[in-house]
Amino acid sequence: MKKKLLDIRRYLVEIKLGIFFLVAAILFFTAIMSIREVSFFKGYYLLKVKFKFVEGLKSASPVRFCGVDVGEVDKLEIKTEKNIPIVYAYVKVEKGINVPVGSRFFINSLGFFGEKYLEIIPPDTPIKTYLKEGSIIRGVDSPPLFDVITAFNDAALKVQDFVENSTIKKDLENSLSNMNDITNEFKG
């Protein structure tokens, strides 16, 4: 009898521990989902966006439609088309968000060095049709930051060369000298 009572107590302790861990797991899962603002109950549809350069976009990067979060980048994949590498961004968009045909897809960032995200801007024309599940869209490629810096540097060097090697420098020096002479005549 005493052995049966000990067995029952042991089973009760195991059941209590099991319930405790189950409740803890549910609370942990709920907390994680509320932090990420993700719901498994929302449905999504998949779009494929082609880019030549994705500028630091990553899986799980946000997707925004008119500035509102409507999904996330599911995965990125590099493929070769006509011997040119192309990056496919597989984008999950919440069901109920109708993206018009002709929308522009481009990579944007929060601030200069902030988080990268995919922005979708609808066309200015009246909307007639919407993208369907699995649609392939050509994204708007932005130049790599290195190319922008290089172009700026090249332009600055050309301006510097123009100023140094043209008559502008000599003409400015002569004008300043003449103004200095005129000023000295008024004083003297």
XYZ file of N, CA and C in Angstrom:
564
model
N 0.825 -1.191 0.000
C 0.000 0.000 0.000
C 0.872 1.258 0.000
N 1.914 1.226 0.793
C 2.808 2.355 0.877
C 3.524 2.572 -0.465
N 3.837 1.478 -1.158
C 4.505 1.549 -2.448
C 3.578 2.178 -3.489
N 2.291 1.817 -3.462
C 1.327 2.399 -4.382
C 1.191 3.907 -4.145
N 1.159 4.315 -2.912
C 1.055 5.728 -2.574
C 2.275 6.501 -3.074
N 3.466 5.926 -2.957
C 4.685 6.564 -3.464
C 4.661 6.649 -4.987
N 4.158 5.610 -5.657
C 4.055 5.619 -7.126
C 3.085 6.693 -7.595
N 1.968 6.839 -6.906
C 0.978 7.848 -7.278
C 1.571 9.246 -7.095
N 2.281 9.472 -6.003
C 2.905 10.768 -5.758
C 3.945 11.082 -6.838
N 4.701 10.070 -7.204
C 5.710 10.260 -8.241
C 5.055 10.632 -9.568
N 3.974 9.975 -9.937
C 3.265 10.292 -11.181
C 2.668 11.693 -11.130
N 2.152 12.087 -9.993
C 1.610 13.442 -9.847
C 2.700 14.503 -10.031
N 3.867 14.248 -9.449
C 4.991 15.172 -9.608
C 5.384 15.256 -11.087
N 5.437 14.125 -11.781
C 5.789 14.117 -13.211
C 4.735 14.840 -14.046
N 3.475 14.661 -13.710
C 2.402 15.347 -14.436
C 2.500 16.853 -14.200
N 2.750 17.275 -12.959
C 2.888 18.704 -12.654
C 4.075 19.310 -13.407
N 5.195 18.575 -13.440
C 6.369 19.069 -14.167
C 6.077 19.173 -15.668
N 5.398 18.206 -16.215
C 5.038 18.217 -17.632
C 4.152 19.406 -17.962
N 3.141 19.657 -17.115
C 2.251 20.806 -17.327
C 3.029 22.114 -17.220
N 3.931 22.188 -16.227
C 4.747 23.389 -16.051
C 5.573 23.674 -17.302
N 6.267 22.667 -17.831
C 7.106 22.866 -19.014
C 6.272 23.161 -20.260
N 5.097 22.585 -20.361
C 4.214 22.860 -21.485
C 3.754 24.322 -21.462
N 3.343 24.797 -20.299
C 2.918 26.188 -20.152
C 4.103 27.132 -20.413
N 5.283 26.779 -19.904
C 6.479 27.609 -20.124
C 6.809 27.681 -21.614
N 6.708 26.561 -22.314
C 6.996 26.547 -23.754
C 5.986 27.403 -24.521
N 4.722 27.328 -24.161
C 3.700 28.140 -24.826
C 3.947 29.628 -24.564
N 4.273 29.990 -23.339
C 4.567 31.388 -23.013
C 5.807 31.881 -23.761
N 6.832 31.048 -23.842
C 8.053 31.413 -24.555
C 7.752 31.637 -26.038
N 7.017 30.722 -26.649
C 6.647 30.823 -28.060
C 5.829 32.087 -28.310
N 4.876 32.371 -27.441
C 4.036 33.564 -27.577
C 4.879 34.829 -27.459
N 5.817 34.850 -26.518
C 6.680 36.022 -26.343
C 7.552 36.246 -27.571
N 8.125 35.204 -28.115
C 8.966 35.330 -29.306
C 8.146 35.848 -30.481
N 6.966 35.318 -30.663
C 6.127 35.748 -31.789
C 5.651 37.190 -31.627
N 5.387 37.607 -30.412
C 4.942 38.987 -30.220
C 6.102 39.962 -30.405
N 7.312 39.554 -30.081
C 8.476 40.408 -30.301
C 8.696 40.601 -31.791
N 8.600 39.555 -32.569
C 8.823 39.627 -34.017
C 7.594 40.141 -34.758
N 6.492 40.311 -34.070
C 5.244 40.751 -34.679
C 4.863 39.845 -35.841
N 4.983 38.553 -35.616
C 4.674 37.563 -36.639
C 3.519 36.717 -36.150
N 2.672 36.370 -37.047
C 1.580 35.477 -36.706
C 1.536 34.345 -37.704
N 1.474 33.129 -37.212
C 1.377 31.979 -38.094
C -0.033 31.850 -38.661
N -0.938 32.626 -38.130
C -2.313 32.516 -38.576
C -2.570 33.386 -39.801
N -1.659 34.306 -40.093
C -1.786 35.111 -41.300
C -1.330 34.267 -42.479
N -2.011 34.440 -43.596
C -1.594 33.742 -44.799
C -0.683 34.633 -45.629
N 0.166 34.032 -46.417
C 1.075 34.768 -47.274
C 1.008 34.207 -48.683
N 1.376 35.030 -49.648
C 1.604 34.519 -50.989
C 3.005 34.951 -51.410
N 3.604 34.200 -52.327
C 5.003 34.378 -52.691
C 5.136 35.083 -54.038
N 6.011 36.081 -54.079
C 6.396 36.761 -55.314
C 7.900 36.589 -55.485
N 8.360 36.585 -56.727
C 9.799 36.483 -57.013
C 10.245 37.783 -57.665
N 11.260 38.420 -57.067
C 11.757 39.691 -57.584
C 13.213 39.499 -58.011
N 13.522 39.875 -59.260
C 14.862 39.716 -59.832
C 15.663 41.010 -59.689
N 16.910 40.849 -59.235
C 17.836 41.973 -59.119
C 19.200 41.564 -59.658
N 19.986 42.567 -60.065
C 21.389 42.324 -60.389
C 22.245 42.461 -59.129
N 21.782 43.308 -58.201
C 22.538 43.604 -56.980
C 21.542 43.878 -55.858
N 21.689 43.181 -54.721
C 20.693 43.328 -53.652
C 21.161 44.170 -52.475
N 22.351 44.739 -52.539
C 22.770 45.774 -51.599
C 22.600 45.423 -50.113
N 22.853 44.176 -49.725
C 22.784 43.807 -48.316
C 21.431 43.316 -47.844
N 20.475 43.152 -48.742
C 19.176 42.586 -48.373
C 19.395 41.152 -47.896
N 18.664 40.722 -46.878
C 18.847 39.381 -46.299
C 17.512 38.679 -46.152
N 17.589 37.377 -45.929
C 16.378 36.642 -45.569
C 15.827 37.245 -44.285
N 14.524 37.329 -44.188
C 13.798 37.892 -43.046
C 13.819 39.424 -43.031
N 14.391 40.062 -44.076
C 14.299 41.522 -44.171
C 12.836 41.902 -44.403
N 12.412 43.027 -43.854
C 11.016 43.432 -44.025
C 10.674 43.770 -45.481
N 9.403 43.629 -45.799
C 8.862 44.064 -47.087
C 7.792 45.098 -46.758
N 7.880 46.256 -47.410
C 6.929 47.334 -47.141
C 6.216 47.723 -48.425
N 4.917 47.949 -48.285
C 4.081 48.413 -49.390
C 3.576 49.788 -49.005
N 3.978 50.808 -49.738
C 3.635 52.207 -49.404
C 4.102 52.563 -47.992
N 5.215 51.999 -47.546
C 5.773 52.301 -46.240
C 5.242 51.472 -45.088
N 4.309 50.539 -45.359
C 3.704 49.716 -44.306
C 4.248 48.292 -44.410
N 4.648 47.722 -43.266
C 5.140 46.337 -43.259
C 4.036 45.385 -43.709
N 4.328 44.593 -44.765
C 3.328 43.658 -45.283
C 3.899 42.260 -45.490
N 5.132 42.041 -45.077
C 5.720 40.716 -45.269
C 7.211 40.733 -45.006
N 7.868 39.717 -45.565
C 9.312 39.612 -45.378
C 9.938 38.849 -46.534
N 11.257 39.023 -46.671
C 12.003 38.275 -47.671
C 12.178 36.857 -47.131
N 11.687 35.877 -47.875
C 11.762 34.492 -47.444
C 13.161 33.929 -47.652
N 13.702 34.119 -48.869
C 15.059 33.656 -49.144
C 15.597 34.375 -50.362
N 16.917 34.316 -50.515
C 17.603 34.886 -51.670
C 18.320 33.756 -52.389
N 18.330 33.828 -53.709
C 18.938 32.760 -54.488
C 19.631 33.381 -55.696
N 20.868 32.961 -55.952
C 21.608 33.459 -57.111
C 21.486 32.439 -58.231
N 21.027 32.917 -59.396
C 20.907 32.077 -60.586
C 21.676 32.752 -61.715
N 21.948 32.005 -62.761
C 22.630 32.555 -63.923
C 21.668 32.559 -65.101
N 21.511 33.733 -65.715
C 20.673 33.877 -66.897
C 21.507 34.534 -67.982
N 21.698 33.844 -69.101
C 22.516 34.342 -70.214
C 23.912 34.694 -69.726
N 24.490 33.847 -68.889
C 25.832 34.002 -68.323
C 25.974 35.244 -67.437
N 24.868 35.746 -66.910
C 24.888 36.894 -66.002
C 24.251 36.461 -64.683
N 24.941 36.693 -63.558
C 24.330 36.332 -62.273
C 23.146 37.239 -61.945
N 22.051 36.616 -61.553
C 20.827 37.326 -61.174
C 20.426 36.838 -59.786
N 20.034 37.756 -58.914
C 19.588 37.398 -57.568
C 18.059 37.404 -57.554
N 17.503 36.288 -57.113
C 16.049 36.198 -56.943
C 15.743 36.376 -55.458
N 14.896 37.325 -55.160
C 14.404 37.521 -53.801
C 13.000 36.924 -53.756
N 12.820 35.883 -52.949
C 11.503 35.268 -52.776
C 10.823 36.014 -51.641
N 9.730 36.692 -51.976
C 9.095 37.632 -51.064
C 7.732 37.108 -50.627
N 7.524 37.048 -49.298
C 6.220 36.673 -48.750
C 5.440 37.949 -48.459
N 4.241 38.043 -49.059
C 3.360 39.196 -48.857
C 2.065 38.690 -48.225
N 1.578 39.408 -47.213
C 0.348 39.008 -46.526
C -0.805 38.907 -47.512
N -1.593 37.848 -47.355
C -2.799 37.739 -48.167
C -3.705 38.905 -47.802
N -4.423 39.405 -48.768
C -5.265 40.568 -48.549
C -4.581 41.850 -48.987
N -3.254 41.819 -49.163
C -2.520 42.966 -49.690
C -2.371 42.728 -51.189
N -3.090 43.503 -51.978
C -3.052 43.353 -53.432
C -1.998 44.288 -54.003
N -0.965 43.696 -54.602
C 0.106 44.483 -55.202
C -0.214 44.659 -56.686
N -0.398 45.899 -57.142
C -0.766 46.140 -58.537
C 0.351 45.769 -59.516
N -0.052 45.307 -60.688
C 0.900 45.103 -61.769
C 1.483 46.465 -62.115
N 2.781 46.526 -62.333
C 3.440 47.806 -62.634
C 4.040 48.472 -61.417
N 3.913 47.840 -60.248
C 4.531 48.399 -59.041
C 6.046 48.323 -59.167
N 6.726 49.263 -58.510
C 8.193 49.262 -58.504
C 8.678 48.613 -57.214
N 9.621 47.694 -57.342
C 10.233 46.996 -56.219
C 11.683 47.462 -56.146
N 12.071 48.039 -55.006
C 13.459 48.465 -54.868
C 13.919 48.292 -53.429
N 15.232 48.233 -53.278
C 15.830 48.044 -51.958
C 16.078 49.415 -51.355
N 15.636 49.575 -50.118
C 15.754 50.843 -49.416
C 16.414 50.569 -48.066
N 16.747 51.609 -47.342
C 17.321 51.402 -46.007
C 16.798 52.465 -45.059
N 16.780 52.101 -43.794
C 16.400 53.054 -42.755
C 17.642 53.862 -42.413
N 17.707 55.081 -42.883
C 18.899 55.890 -42.681
C 19.982 55.506 -43.672
N 21.151 56.116 -43.515
C 22.232 55.891 -44.474
C 22.815 54.482 -44.366
N 23.045 54.009 -43.145
C 23.600 52.678 -42.949
C 22.636 51.774 -42.193
N 21.347 52.064 -42.249
C 20.350 51.319 -41.493
C 19.977 49.989 -42.125
N 18.989 49.365 -41.532
C 18.489 48.065 -41.978
C 17.967 48.157 -43.404
N 18.294 47.151 -44.206
C 17.813 47.095 -45.585
C 16.443 46.438 -45.605
N 15.585 46.928 -46.498
C 14.271 46.319 -46.663
C 13.831 46.480 -48.105
N 12.826 45.723 -48.501
C 12.297 45.797 -49.858
C 11.054 46.677 -49.845
N 11.086 47.729 -50.636
C 9.959 48.669 -50.716
C 9.192 48.400 -52.005
N 7.871 48.434 -51.912
C 7.003 48.284 -53.071
C 6.181 49.569 -53.197
N 6.299 50.220 -54.347
C 5.559 51.449 -54.613
C 4.614 51.179 -55.778
N 3.298 51.381 -55.579
C 2.354 51.127 -56.672
C 2.481 52.184 -57.774
N 1.998 51.859 -58.963
C 2.070 52.839 -60.060
C 1.117 54.011 -59.821
N 1.381 55.117 -60.514
C 0.537 56.306 -60.388
C -0.737 56.199 -61.217
N -0.753 55.244 -62.115
C -1.917 55.078 -62.990
C -3.008 54.283 -62.273
N -4.244 54.373 -62.764
C -5.318 53.592 -62.133
C -5.001 52.090 -62.151
N -5.350 51.421 -61.063
C -5.025 50.004 -60.893
C -6.097 49.153 -61.552
N -5.637 48.249 -62.427
C -6.577 47.369 -63.114
C -6.367 45.906 -62.736
N -5.101 45.496 -62.633
C -4.807 44.093 -62.317
C -3.765 44.024 -61.205
N -3.727 42.874 -60.564
C -2.831 42.674 -59.435
C -1.919 41.474 -59.699
N -0.760 41.484 -59.036
C 0.172 40.367 -59.159
C -0.421 39.124 -58.508
N -0.133 37.988 -59.085
C -0.634 36.711 -58.570
C 0.500 35.951 -57.895
N 0.147 34.963 -57.111
C 1.108 34.064 -56.457
C 2.111 33.563 -57.493
N 3.415 33.667 -57.177
C 4.461 33.154 -58.053
C 4.880 34.097 -59.158
N 4.284 35.295 -59.239
C 4.669 36.253 -60.280
C 6.150 36.587 -60.165
N 6.802 36.771 -61.310
C 8.208 37.178 -61.352
C 8.261 38.627 -61.804
N 8.901 39.461 -60.996
C 8.949 40.896 -61.236
C 10.402 41.328 -61.336
N 10.689 42.265 -62.210
C 12.032 42.834 -62.312
C 12.135 43.991 -61.332
N 13.042 43.883 -60.363
C 13.236 44.945 -59.385
C 14.060 46.085 -59.966
N 13.979 47.236 -59.346
C 14.768 48.399 -59.750
C 16.122 48.281 -59.073
N 17.172 48.148 -59.877
C 18.517 47.997 -59.317
C 19.084 49.347 -58.912
N 19.628 49.408 -57.717
C 20.323 50.619 -57.296
C 21.815 50.343 -57.442
N 22.590 51.358 -57.747
C 24.024 51.117 -57.928
C 24.674 50.780 -56.585
N 25.695 49.935 -56.627
C 26.427 49.648 -55.382
C 27.047 50.938 -54.824
N 27.121 51.047 -53.525
C 27.663 52.240 -52.870
C 29.078 52.528 -53.359
N 29.856 51.484 -53.605
C 31.223 51.667 -54.093
C 31.218 52.416 -55.431
N 30.271 52.070 -56.331
C 30.184 52.757 -57.623
C 29.825 54.225 -57.448
N 28.942 54.516 -56.521
C 28.546 55.910 -56.261
C 29.738 56.708 -55.746
N 30.487 56.139 -54.811
C 31.657 56.826 -54.243
C 32.718 57.021 -55.321
N 32.932 56.019 -56.156
C 33.909 56.123 -57.234
C 33.516 57.214 -58.224
N 32.233 57.264 -58.609
C 31.762 58.295 -59.540
C 31.924 59.693 -58.934
N 31.611 59.835 -57.642
C 31.770 61.124 -56.965
C 33.239 61.535 -56.952
N 34.117 60.589 -56.653
C 35.558 60.865 -56.614
C 36.057 61.274 -58.005
N 35.618 60.564 -59.048
C 36.015 60.913 -60.413
C 35.557 62.324 -60.780
N 34.324 62.669 -60.419
C 33.802 64.009 -60.713
C 34.607 65.074 -59.971
N 34.941 64.819 -58.718
C 35.720 65.781 -57.933
C 37.108 65.983 -58.548
N 37.726 64.902 -59.023
C 39.041 65.021 -59.666
C 38.952 65.821 -60.959
N 37.876 65.634 -61.728
C 37.705 66.395 -62.976
C 37.505 67.878 -62.681
N 36.737 68.208 -61.662
C 36.531 69.610 -61.292
C 37.852 70.223 -60.846
N 38.600 69.474 -60.027
C 39.891 69.972 -59.554
C 40.834 70.202 -60.739
N 40.884 69.272 -61.681
C 41.737 69.397 -62.860
C 41.308 70.597 -63.705
N 40.006 70.780 -63.862
C 39.486 71.905 -64.642
C 39.897 73.238 -64.017
N 39.746 73.330 -62.718
C 40.070 74.576 -62.022
C 41.577 74.852 -62.089
N 42.382 73.809 -61.897
C 43.831 74.005 -61.880
C 44.400 74.265 -63.265
N 43.850 73.652 -64.290
C 44.447 73.734 -65.617
C 43.707 74.669 -66.575
N 42.750 75.385 -66.108
C 42.033 76.301 -67.000
C 42.438 77.729 -66.665
N 41.935 78.644 -67.433
C 42.241 80.061 -67.206
C 41.409 80.633 -66.073
N 40.446 79.854 -65.566
C 39.585 80.348 -64.481
C 40.412 80.741 -63.267
N 41.393 79.908 -62.923
C 42.200 80.188 -61.746
C 42.963 81.499 -61.929
N 43.575 81.658 -63.105
C 44.346 82.864 -63.369
C 43.423 84.087 -63.436
N 42.245 83.923 -64.070
C 41.290 85.027 -64.159
C 40.798 85.449 -62.780
N 40.519 84.467 -61.908
C 40.089 84.793 -60.543
C 41.190 85.521 -59.780
N 42.422 85.054 -59.955
C 43.538 85.713 -59.272
C 43.700 87.155 -59.767
N 43.561 87.354 -61.075
C 43.669 88.713 -61.636
C 42.535 89.595 -61.127
N 41.314 89.053 -61.087
C 40.164 89.827 -60.593
C 40.372 90.230 -59.147
N 40.832 89.299 -58.327
C 41.077 89.615 -56.916
C 42.187 90.660 -56.774
N 43.205 90.556 -57.599
C 44.297 91.530 -57.560
C 43.795 92.912 -57.963
N 42.951 92.967 -59.015
C 42.388 94.251 -59.452
C 41.504 94.858 -58.377
N 40.688 94.028 -57.720
C 39.831 94.545 -56.632
C 40.682 95.057 -55.484
N 41.790 94.382 -55.230
C 42.686 94.823 -54.169
C 43.302 96.169 -54.544
N 43.720 96.352 -55.811
C 44.290 97.615 -56.269
C 43.284 98.755 -56.144
N 42.018 98.484 -56.564
C 40.973 99.514 -56.487
C 40.721 99.906 -55.041
N 40.662 98.918 -54.170
C 40.445 99.190 -52.750
C 41.570 100.039 -52.197
N 42.801 99.742 -52.582
C 43.958 100.519 -52.085
C 43.925 101.949 -52.613
N 43.432 102.167 -53.853
C 43.342 103.532 -54.411
C 42.331 104.356 -53.626
N 41.192 103.703 -53.215
C 40.199 104.457 -52.433
C 40.733 104.832 -51.066
N 41.556 103.964 -50.515
C 42.108 104.248 -49.181
C 43.166 105.350 -49.261
N 43.934 105.335 -50.337
C 45.092 106.184 -50.398
C 44.885 107.511 -50.940
